[in-house]
Tab-separated table of C-alpha atoms in Angstrom:
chain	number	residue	atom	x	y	z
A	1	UNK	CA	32.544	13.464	168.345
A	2	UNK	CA	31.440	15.310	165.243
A	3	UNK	CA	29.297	18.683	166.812
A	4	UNK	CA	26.501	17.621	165.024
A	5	UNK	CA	26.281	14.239	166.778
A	6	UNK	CA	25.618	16.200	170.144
A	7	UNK	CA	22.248	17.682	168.881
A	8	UNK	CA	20.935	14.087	168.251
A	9	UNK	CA	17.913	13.435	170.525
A	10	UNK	CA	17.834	17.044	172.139
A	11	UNK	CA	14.529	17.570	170.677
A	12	UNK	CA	13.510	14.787	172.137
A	13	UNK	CA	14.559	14.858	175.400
A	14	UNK	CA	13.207	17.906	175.566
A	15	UNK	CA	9.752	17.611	174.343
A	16	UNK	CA	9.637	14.246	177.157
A	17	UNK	CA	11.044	16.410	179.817
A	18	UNK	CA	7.971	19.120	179.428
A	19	UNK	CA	5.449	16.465	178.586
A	20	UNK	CA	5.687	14.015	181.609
A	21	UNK	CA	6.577	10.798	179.904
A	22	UNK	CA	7.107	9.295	176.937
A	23	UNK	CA	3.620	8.433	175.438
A	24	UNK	CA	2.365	12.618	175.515
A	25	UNK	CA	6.072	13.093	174.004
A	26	UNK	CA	5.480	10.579	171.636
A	27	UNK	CA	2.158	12.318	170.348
A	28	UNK	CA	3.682	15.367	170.239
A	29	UNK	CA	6.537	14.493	168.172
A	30	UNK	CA	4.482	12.269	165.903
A	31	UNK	CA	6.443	9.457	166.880
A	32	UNK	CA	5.668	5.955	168.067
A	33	UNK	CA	6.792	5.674	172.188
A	34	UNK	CA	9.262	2.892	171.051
A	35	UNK	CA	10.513	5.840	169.038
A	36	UNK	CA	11.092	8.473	171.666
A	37	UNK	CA	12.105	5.550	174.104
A	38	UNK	CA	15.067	4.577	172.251
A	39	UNK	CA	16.241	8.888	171.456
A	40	UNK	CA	16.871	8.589	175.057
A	41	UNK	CA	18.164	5.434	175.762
A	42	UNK	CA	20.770	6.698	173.056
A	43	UNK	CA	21.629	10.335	174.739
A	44	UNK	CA	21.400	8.602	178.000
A	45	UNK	CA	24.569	6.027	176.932
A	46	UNK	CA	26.169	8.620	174.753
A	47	UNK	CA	26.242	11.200	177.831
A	48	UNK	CA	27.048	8.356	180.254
A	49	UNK	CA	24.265	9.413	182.507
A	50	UNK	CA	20.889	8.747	183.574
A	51	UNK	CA	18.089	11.555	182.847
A	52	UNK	CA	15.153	10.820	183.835
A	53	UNK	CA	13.948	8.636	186.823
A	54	UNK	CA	11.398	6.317	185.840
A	55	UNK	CA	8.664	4.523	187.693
A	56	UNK	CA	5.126	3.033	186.888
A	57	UNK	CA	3.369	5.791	187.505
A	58	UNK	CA	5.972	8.913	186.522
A	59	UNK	CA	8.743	9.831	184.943
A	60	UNK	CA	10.828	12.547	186.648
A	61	UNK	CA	14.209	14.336	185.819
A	62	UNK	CA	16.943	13.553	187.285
A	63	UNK	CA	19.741	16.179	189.164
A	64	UNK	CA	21.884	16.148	185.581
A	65	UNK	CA	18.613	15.995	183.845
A	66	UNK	CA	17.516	18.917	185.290
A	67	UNK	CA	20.945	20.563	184.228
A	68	UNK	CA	20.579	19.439	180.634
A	69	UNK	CA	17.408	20.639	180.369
A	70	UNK	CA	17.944	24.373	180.886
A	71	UNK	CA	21.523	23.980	178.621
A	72	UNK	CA	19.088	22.238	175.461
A	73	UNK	CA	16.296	24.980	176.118
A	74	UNK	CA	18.402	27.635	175.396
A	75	UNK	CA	20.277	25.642	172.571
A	76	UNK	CA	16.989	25.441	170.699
A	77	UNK	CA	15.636	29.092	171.385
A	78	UNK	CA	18.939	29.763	169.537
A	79	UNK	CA	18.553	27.826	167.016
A	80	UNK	CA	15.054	28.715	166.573
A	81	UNK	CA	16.373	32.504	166.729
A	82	UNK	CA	18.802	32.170	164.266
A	83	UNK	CA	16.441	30.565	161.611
A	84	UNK	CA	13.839	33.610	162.588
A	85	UNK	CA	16.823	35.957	161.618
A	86	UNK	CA	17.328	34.268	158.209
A	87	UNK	CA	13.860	34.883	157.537
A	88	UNK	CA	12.021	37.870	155.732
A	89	UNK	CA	9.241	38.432	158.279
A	90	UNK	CA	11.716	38.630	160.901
A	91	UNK	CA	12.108	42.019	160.759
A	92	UNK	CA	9.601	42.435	163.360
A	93	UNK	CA	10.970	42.633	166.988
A	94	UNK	CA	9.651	38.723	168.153
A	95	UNK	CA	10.152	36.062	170.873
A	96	UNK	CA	11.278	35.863	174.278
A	97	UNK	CA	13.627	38.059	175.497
A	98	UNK	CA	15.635	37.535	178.349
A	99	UNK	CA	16.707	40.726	180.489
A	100	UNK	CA	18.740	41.161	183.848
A	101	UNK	CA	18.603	44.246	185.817
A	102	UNK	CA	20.207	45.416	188.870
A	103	UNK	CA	17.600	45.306	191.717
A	104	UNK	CA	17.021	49.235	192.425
A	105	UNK	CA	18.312	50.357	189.343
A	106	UNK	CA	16.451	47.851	187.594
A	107	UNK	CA	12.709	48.496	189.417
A	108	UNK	CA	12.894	52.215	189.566
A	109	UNK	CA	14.479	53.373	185.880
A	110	UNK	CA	14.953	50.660	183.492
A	111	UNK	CA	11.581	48.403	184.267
A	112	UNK	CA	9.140	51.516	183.439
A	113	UNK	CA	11.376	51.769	180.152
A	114	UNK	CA	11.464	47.828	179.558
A	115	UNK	CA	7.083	48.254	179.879
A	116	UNK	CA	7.177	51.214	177.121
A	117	UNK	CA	9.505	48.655	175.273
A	118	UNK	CA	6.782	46.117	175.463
A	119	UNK	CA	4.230	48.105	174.826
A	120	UNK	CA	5.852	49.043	171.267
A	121	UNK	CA	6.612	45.522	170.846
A	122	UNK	CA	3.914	42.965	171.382
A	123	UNK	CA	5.268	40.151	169.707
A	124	UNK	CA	8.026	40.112	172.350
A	125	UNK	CA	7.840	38.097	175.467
A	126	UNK	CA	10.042	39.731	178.025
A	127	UNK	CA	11.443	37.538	180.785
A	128	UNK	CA	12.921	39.856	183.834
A	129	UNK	CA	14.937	39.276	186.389
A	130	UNK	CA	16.427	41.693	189.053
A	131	UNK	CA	19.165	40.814	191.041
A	132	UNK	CA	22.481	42.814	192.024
A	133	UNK	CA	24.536	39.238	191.686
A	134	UNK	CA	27.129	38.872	188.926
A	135	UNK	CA	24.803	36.908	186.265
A	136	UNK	CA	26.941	35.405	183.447
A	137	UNK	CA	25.356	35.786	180.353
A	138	UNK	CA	26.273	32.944	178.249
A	139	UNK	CA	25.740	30.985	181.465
A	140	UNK	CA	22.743	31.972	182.702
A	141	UNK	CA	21.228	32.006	178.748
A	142	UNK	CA	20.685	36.154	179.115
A	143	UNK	CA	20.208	38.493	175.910
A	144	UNK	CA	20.733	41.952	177.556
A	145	UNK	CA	21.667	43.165	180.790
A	146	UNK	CA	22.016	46.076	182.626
A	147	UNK	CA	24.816	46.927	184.880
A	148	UNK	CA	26.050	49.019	187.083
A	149	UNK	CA	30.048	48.981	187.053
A	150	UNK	CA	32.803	47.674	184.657
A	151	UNK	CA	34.086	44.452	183.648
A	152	UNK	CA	36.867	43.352	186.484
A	153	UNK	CA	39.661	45.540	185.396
A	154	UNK	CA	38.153	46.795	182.356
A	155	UNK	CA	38.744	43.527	180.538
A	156	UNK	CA	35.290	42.873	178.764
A	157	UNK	CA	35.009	38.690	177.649
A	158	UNK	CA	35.241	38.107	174.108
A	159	UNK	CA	31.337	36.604	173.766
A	160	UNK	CA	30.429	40.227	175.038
A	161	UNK	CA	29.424	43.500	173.624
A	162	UNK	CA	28.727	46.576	175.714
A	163	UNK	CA	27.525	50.055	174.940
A	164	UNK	CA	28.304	52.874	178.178
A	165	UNK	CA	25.714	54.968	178.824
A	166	UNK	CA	27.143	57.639	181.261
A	167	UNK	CA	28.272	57.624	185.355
A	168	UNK	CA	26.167	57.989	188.054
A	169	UNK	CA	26.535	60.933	189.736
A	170	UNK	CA	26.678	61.046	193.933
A	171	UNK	CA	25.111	63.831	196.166
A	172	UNK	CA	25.361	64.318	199.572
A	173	UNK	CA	21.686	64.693	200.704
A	174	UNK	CA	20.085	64.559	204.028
A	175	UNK	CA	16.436	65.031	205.472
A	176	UNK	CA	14.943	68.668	206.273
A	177	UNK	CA	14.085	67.397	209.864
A	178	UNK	CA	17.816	66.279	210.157
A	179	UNK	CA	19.303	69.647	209.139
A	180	UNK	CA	16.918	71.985	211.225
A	181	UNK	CA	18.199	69.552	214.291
A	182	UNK	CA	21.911	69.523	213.650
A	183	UNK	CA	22.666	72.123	210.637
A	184	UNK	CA	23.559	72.274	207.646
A	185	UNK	CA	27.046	71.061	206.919
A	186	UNK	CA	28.759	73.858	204.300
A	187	UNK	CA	32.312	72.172	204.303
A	188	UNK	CA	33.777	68.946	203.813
A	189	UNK	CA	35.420	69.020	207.472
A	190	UNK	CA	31.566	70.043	208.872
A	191	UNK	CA	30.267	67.051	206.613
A	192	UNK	CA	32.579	64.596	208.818
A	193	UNK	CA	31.354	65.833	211.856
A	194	UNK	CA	27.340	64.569	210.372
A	195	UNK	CA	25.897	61.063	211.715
A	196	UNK	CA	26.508	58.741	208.287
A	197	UNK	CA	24.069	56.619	206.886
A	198	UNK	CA	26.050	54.370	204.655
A	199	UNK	CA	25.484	51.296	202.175
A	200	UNK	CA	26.769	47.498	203.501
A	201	UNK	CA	28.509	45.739	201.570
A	202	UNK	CA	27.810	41.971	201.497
A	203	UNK	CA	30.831	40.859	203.962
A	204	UNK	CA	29.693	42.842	206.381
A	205	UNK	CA	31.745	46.371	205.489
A	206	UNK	CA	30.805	49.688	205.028
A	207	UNK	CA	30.998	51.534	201.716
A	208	UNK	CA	33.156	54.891	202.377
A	209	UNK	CA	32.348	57.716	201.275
A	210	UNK	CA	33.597	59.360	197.526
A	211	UNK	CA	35.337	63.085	198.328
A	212	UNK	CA	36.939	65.472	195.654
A	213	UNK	CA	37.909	68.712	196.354
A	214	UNK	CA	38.075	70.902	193.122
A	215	UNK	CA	40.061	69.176	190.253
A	216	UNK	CA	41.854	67.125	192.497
A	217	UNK	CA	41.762	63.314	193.059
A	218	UNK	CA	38.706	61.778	194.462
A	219	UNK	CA	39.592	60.578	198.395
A	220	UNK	CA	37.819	57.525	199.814
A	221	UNK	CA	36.673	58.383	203.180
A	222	UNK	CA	35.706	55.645	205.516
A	223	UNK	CA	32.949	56.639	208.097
A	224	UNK	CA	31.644	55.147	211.421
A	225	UNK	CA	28.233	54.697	210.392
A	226	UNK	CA	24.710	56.062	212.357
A	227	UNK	CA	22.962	53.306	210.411
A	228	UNK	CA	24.893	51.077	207.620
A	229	UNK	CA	22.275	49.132	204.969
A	230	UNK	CA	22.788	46.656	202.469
A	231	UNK	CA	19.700	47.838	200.278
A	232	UNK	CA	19.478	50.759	198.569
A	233	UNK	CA	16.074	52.043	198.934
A	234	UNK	CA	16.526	51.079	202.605
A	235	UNK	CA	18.991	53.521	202.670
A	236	UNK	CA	16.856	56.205	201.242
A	237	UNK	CA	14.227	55.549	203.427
A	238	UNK	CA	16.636	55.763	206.302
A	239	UNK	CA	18.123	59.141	205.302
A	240	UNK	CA	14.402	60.336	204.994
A	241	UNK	CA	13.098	59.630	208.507
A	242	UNK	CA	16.253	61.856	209.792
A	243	UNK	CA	19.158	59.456	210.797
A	244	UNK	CA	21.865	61.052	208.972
A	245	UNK	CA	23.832	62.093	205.794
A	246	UNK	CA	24.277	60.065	202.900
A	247	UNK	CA	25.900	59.915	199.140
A	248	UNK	CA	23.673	58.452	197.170
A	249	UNK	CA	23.081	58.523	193.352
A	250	UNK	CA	20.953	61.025	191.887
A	251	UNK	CA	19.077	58.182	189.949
A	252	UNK	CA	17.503	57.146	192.928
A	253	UNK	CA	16.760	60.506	195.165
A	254	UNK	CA	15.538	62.496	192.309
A	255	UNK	CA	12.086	62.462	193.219
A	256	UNK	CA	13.006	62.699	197.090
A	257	UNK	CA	14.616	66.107	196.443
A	258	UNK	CA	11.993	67.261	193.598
A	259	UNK	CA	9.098	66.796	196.718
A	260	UNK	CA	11.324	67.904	199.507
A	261	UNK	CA	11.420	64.773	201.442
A	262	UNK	CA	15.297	65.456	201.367
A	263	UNK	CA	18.088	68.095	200.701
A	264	UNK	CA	20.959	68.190	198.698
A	265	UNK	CA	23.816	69.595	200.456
A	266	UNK	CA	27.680	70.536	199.497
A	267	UNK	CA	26.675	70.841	196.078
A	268	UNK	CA	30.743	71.466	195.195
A	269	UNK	CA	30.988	67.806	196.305
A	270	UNK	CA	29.268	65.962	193.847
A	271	UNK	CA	31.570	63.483	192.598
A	272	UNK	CA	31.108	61.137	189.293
A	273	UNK	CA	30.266	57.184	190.858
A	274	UNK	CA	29.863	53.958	189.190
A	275	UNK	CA	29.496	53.640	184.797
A	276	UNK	CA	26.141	51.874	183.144
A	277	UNK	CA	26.127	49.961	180.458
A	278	UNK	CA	24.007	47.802	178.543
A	279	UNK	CA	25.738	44.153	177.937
A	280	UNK	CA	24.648	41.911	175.309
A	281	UNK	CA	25.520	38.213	173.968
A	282	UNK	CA	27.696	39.003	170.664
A	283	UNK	CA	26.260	35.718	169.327
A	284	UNK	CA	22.454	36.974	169.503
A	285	UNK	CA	23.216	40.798	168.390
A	286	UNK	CA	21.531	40.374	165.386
A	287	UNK	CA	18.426	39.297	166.242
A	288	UNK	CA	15.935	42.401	165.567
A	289	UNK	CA	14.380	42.148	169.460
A	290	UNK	CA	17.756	42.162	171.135
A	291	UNK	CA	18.891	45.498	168.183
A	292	UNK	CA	15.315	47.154	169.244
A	293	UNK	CA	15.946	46.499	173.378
A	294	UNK	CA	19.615	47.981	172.922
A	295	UNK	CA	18.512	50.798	170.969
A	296	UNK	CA	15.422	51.442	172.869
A	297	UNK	CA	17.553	51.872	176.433
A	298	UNK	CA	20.156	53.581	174.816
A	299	UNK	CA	17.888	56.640	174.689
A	300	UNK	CA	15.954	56.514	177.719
A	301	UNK	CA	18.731	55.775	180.501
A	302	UNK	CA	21.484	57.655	179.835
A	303	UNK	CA	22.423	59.199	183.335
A	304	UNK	CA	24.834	61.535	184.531
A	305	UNK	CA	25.751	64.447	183.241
């Protein structure tokens, strides 16, 4: 099948899957309903598969309806995105403007940057989502992401385009309350001694902790855990109300240490954790709101030292 034969009725379909049925789709469209009825009767036998469910009184999607829909959406908001590119006025940063974040990361540093963003922007339509899960771009139809870690082993995919901006950097911190009751540890072999709060992984493990003594090679250090989390701020809050010690990233106790809720300790510990970058769809680098979003985060995350 000639590519252009599979964009046949996708305007269509979709315009009847957001109107209800066939007559508001019809209107719409400027099209008579015998029209619009027969678009879909043909995508319907040229994709071998029923789309909508249809009854006297509505007309619903069906299970690989419901897929098809979200794949033509973003087909045309590409299309649509491309011809905006093409276009003179499209110099202005415009359009909706898809955006994953990781969850802690996401709410406490980049969201308050993605608000200035759309404050200097306001003919872009930002649509957020914050989840620590492994979102495929392409996939999931994303522009720009932020993430915390590498590509699995390094290996970037082809449709992809990343820009680093630094490594987070891990403390050892603990609360005042906790220190004055059980001291302040000044070595690494005193630090093992300290109750450790830890983060959970999602099968049930605990993370260990990151050690590096001078120049030489950072030691994972697994620890039987006063309290083991699976959520970041969680394990903040945990550290604050006195349970323990933990390495955490300086991104996220910042203000914790600035007020004196907690203490950074072993300061000749701090070791270099995970890389951020900024990951974007090659294919949609060029439109001016995804080059303003990439340039825009570029300066104002950048952690580390």
């Amino acid at each position: 099948m000639h590519p252009t034969e599979r964009l046949k009725g996708i305007a269509t379909f979709v315009a009847v899957a957001e109107a209800g049925s066939f007559t508001a789709a019809a209107q719409r469209l400027s099209l008579t309903n015998s029209a619009v009825g027969k678009a879909i009767a043909r995508l319907e036998e040229r994709l071998g598969s029923r789309l909508f469910e249809r009854s006297t009184r509505r007309l619903r999607l069906t299970d690989a309806g419901h897929a098809y829909h979200q794949v033509c959406v973003r087909v045309l908001e590409d299309l649509e995105a491309a011809e905006r590119v093409l276009t003179a006025d499209d110099a202005v940063p415009s359009g909706r403007l898809r955006v994953d974040l990781p969850a802690t990361f996401g709410r406490l540093r980049a969201w308050p940057a993605l608000l200035q963003f759309a404050g200097m922007h306001p003919q872009v339509m930002p649509h957020v989502s914050f989840t620590d899960r492994f979102v495929d771009l392409e996939e999931e139809g994303v522009d720009v992401a932020v993430r915390i870690g590498g590509a699995a082993g390094d290996a970037w995919p082809a449709a992809l385009d990343h820009r680093a901006l630094g490594h987070e950097e891990l403390i050892f911190c603990a609360a005042p309350s906790y220190l004055a009751a059980h001291g302040t540890p000044t070595t690494s072999a005193e630090l093992l001694d300290h109750a450790a709060v830890l983060y959970g992984r999602a099968d049930g493990s605990a993370s260990p902790w990151l050690l590096r003594q001078g120049q030489g090679p950072v030691m994972r250090q697994p620890m039987h855990g006063r309290a083991v989390l699976g959520n970041a701020e969680a394990l903040v809050g945990a550290v604050e109300a006195g349970l323990g010690v933990a390495q955490l990233a300086t991104w996220l106790v910042a203000r914790q240490i600035a007020e004196g809720r907690l203490v950074a300790t072993l300061p000749q510990l701090t070791t270099q954790g995970l890389p951020l970058h900024i990951v974007w769809q090659r294919s949609r680098a060029h439109a001016p709101k995804v080059q303003a979003l990439i340039a825009h985060l570029s300066t104002t995350l950048h952690i580390g030292a």
